[in-house]
Short mmCIF file of C-alpha atoms in Angstrom, two decimals:
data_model
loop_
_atom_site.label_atom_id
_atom_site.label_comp_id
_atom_site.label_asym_id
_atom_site.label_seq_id
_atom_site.Cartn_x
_atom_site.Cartn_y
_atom_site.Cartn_z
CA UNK A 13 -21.58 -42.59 -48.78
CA UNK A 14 -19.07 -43.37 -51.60
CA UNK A 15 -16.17 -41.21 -49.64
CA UNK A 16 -16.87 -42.91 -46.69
CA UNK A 17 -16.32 -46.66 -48.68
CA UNK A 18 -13.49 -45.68 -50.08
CA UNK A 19 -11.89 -43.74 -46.55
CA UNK A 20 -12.28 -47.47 -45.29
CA UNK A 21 -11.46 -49.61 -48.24
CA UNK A 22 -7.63 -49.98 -47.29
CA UNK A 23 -8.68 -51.81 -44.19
CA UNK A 24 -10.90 -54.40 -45.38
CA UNK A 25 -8.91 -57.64 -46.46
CA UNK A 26 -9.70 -58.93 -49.83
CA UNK A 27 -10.03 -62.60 -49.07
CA UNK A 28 -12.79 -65.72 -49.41
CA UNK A 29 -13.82 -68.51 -47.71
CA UNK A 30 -13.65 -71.66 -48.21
CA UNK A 31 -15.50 -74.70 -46.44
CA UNK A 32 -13.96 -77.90 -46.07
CA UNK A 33 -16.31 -80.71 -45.35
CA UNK A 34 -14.18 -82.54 -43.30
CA UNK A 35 -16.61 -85.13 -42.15
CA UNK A 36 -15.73 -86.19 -46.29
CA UNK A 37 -12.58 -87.01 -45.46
CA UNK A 38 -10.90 -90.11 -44.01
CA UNK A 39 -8.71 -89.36 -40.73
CA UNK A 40 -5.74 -90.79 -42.37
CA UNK A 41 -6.33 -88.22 -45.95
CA UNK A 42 -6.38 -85.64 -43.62
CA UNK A 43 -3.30 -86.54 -41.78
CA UNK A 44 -1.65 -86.22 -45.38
CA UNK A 45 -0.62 -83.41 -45.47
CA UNK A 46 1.10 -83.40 -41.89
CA UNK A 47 0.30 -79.84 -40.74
CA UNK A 48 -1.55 -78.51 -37.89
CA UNK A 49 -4.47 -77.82 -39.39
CA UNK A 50 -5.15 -80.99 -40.36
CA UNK A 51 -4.54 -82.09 -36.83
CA UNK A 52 -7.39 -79.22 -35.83
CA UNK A 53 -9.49 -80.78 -38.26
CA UNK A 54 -9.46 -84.57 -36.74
CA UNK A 55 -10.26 -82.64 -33.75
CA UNK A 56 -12.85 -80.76 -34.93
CA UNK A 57 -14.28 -84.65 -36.05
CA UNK A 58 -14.88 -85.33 -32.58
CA UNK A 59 -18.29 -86.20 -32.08
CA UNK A 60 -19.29 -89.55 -31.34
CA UNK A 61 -17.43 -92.39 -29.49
CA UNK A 62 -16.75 -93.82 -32.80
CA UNK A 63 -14.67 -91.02 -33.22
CA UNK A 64 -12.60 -90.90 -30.38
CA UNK A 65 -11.76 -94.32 -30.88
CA UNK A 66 -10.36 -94.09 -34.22
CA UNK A 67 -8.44 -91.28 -33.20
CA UNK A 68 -6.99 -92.76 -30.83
CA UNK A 69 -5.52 -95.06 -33.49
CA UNK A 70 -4.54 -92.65 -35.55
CA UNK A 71 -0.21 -92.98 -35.79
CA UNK A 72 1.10 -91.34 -32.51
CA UNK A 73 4.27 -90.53 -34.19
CA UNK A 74 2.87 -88.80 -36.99
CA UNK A 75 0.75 -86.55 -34.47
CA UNK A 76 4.18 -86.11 -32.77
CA UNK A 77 5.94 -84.74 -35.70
CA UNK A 78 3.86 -82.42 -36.85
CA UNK A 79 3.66 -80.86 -33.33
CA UNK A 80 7.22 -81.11 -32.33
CA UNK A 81 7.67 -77.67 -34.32
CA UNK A 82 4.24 -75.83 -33.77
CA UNK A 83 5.17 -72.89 -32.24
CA UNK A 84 3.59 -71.90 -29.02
CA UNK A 85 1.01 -69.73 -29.93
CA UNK A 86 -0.86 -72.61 -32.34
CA UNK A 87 -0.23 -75.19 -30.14
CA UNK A 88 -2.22 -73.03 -27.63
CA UNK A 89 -4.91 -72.64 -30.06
CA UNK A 90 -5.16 -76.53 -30.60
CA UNK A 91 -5.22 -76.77 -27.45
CA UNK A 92 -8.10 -74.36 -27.02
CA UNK A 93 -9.99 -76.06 -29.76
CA UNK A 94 -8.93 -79.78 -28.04
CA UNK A 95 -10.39 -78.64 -24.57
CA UNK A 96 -14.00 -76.92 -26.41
CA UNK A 97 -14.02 -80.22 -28.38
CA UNK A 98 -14.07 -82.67 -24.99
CA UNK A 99 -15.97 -80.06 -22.73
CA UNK A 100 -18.46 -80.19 -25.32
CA UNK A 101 -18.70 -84.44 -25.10
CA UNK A 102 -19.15 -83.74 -21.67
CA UNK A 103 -15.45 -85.26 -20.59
CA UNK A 104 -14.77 -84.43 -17.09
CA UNK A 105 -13.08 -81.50 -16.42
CA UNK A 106 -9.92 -83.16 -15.08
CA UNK A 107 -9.70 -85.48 -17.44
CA UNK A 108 -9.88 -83.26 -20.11
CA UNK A 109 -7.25 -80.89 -18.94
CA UNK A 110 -5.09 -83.92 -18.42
CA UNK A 111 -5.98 -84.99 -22.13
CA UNK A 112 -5.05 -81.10 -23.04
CA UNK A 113 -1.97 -81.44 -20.96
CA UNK A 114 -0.62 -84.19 -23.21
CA UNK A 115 -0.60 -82.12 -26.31
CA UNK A 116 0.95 -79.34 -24.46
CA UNK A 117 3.34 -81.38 -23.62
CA UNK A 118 3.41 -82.99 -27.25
CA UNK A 119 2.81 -86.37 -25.90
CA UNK A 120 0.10 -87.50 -29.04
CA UNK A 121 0.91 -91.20 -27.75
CA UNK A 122 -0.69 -91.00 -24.71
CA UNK A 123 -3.60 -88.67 -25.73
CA UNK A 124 -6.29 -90.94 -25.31
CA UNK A 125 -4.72 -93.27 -23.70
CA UNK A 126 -6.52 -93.86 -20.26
CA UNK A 127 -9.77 -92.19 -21.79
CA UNK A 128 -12.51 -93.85 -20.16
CA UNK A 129 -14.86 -95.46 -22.84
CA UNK A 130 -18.13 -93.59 -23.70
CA UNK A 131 -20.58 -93.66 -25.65
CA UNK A 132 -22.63 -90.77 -25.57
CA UNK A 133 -25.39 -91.78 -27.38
CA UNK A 134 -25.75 -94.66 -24.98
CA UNK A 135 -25.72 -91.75 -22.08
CA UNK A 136 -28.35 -89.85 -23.89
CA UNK A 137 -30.94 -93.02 -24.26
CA UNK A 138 -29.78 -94.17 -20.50
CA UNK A 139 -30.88 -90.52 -19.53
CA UNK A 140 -33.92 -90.60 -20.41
CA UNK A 141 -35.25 -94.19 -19.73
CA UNK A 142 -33.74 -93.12 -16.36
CA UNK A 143 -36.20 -89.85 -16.22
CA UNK A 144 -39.12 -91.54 -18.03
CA UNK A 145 -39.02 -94.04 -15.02
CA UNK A 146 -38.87 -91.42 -12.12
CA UNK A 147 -41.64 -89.49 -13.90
CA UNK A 148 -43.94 -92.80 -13.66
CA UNK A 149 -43.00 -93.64 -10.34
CA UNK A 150 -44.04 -89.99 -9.14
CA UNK A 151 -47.18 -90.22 -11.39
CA UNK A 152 -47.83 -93.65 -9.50
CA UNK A 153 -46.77 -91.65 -5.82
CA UNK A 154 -49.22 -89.13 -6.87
CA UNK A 155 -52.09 -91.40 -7.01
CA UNK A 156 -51.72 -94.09 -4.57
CA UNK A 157 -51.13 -90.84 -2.19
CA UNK A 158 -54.78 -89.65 -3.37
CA UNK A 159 -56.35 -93.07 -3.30
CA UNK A 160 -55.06 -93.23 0.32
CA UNK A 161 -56.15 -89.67 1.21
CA UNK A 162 -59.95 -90.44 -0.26
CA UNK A 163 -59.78 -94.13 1.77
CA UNK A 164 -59.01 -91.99 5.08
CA UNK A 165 -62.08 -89.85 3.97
CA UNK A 166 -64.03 -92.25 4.18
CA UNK A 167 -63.00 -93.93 7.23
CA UNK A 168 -63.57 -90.91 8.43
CA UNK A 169 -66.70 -90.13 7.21
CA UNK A 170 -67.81 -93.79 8.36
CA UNK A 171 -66.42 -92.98 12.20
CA UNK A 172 -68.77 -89.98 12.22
CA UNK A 173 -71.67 -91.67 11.26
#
């Protein structure tokens, strides 16, 4: 077992983790340090409306310089991460891809630009007052169509006798 650990131990990278609570930190601390992966982390802040809209006014020329030198390959990550993060607030397709094409294209500026407004937790409530409703009206379908069915029953019965 030993000669096996050691046969390996050249390929195993000596290296920790560290987590960043970045829901700790202010958009504009964050934006500090003017690198992409703070711009990955105000992504990865995305959750709520809320959050969209301050991003949105985050400086558009600060996002710009930092990306105007990414190199291709981590731009296409952020991007990656960008699309996962609006897929996930259930953005529309297209409209994510054309918020995706804008940091391809480097354009911060116009990122959010013509997002619609949304507030998913507004959705979510909407949602289910919406289903709550159908589900009584088809509980009140259900019996009115049994009330009516034992009423012809009867009439029924009545015409026989």
């Amino acid at each position: 077992m030993d000669k096996r650990k050691s046969v390996f131990a050249k390929y195993i990278p000596d290296f920790q983790y560290y987590l960043v609570p970045i829901c700790g930190y202010t958009n504009e601390e964050l934006l500090k340090n003017a690198d992409e992966i703070s711009v990955v982390m105000l992504i990865n802040k995305l959750q709520t409306s809320a959050d969209v809209k301050e991003f949105r006014e985050l400086p558009a020329k600060q996002l710009e310089t930092i990306l105007r030198d990414t190199p291709p390959h981590l731009l296409n990550i952020i991007v990656s991460i960008l699309m996962a993060s609006l897929l996930k607030m259930n953005v529309p397709v297209e409209e994510a891809e054309d918020l995706v094409g804008k940091v391809k294209e480097k354009k911060m500026a116009e990122l959010f630009a013509n997002m619609e407004h949304m507030d998913i937790q507004a959705e979510r409530r909407n949602t289910a007052e919406q289903r709550q409703r159908a589900e009584r009206a088809e509980e009140r379908a259900e019996q009115e169509k049994e009330q009516n069915g034992q009423r012809e029953w009867h009439c029924s019965v009545y015409k026989i006798l």
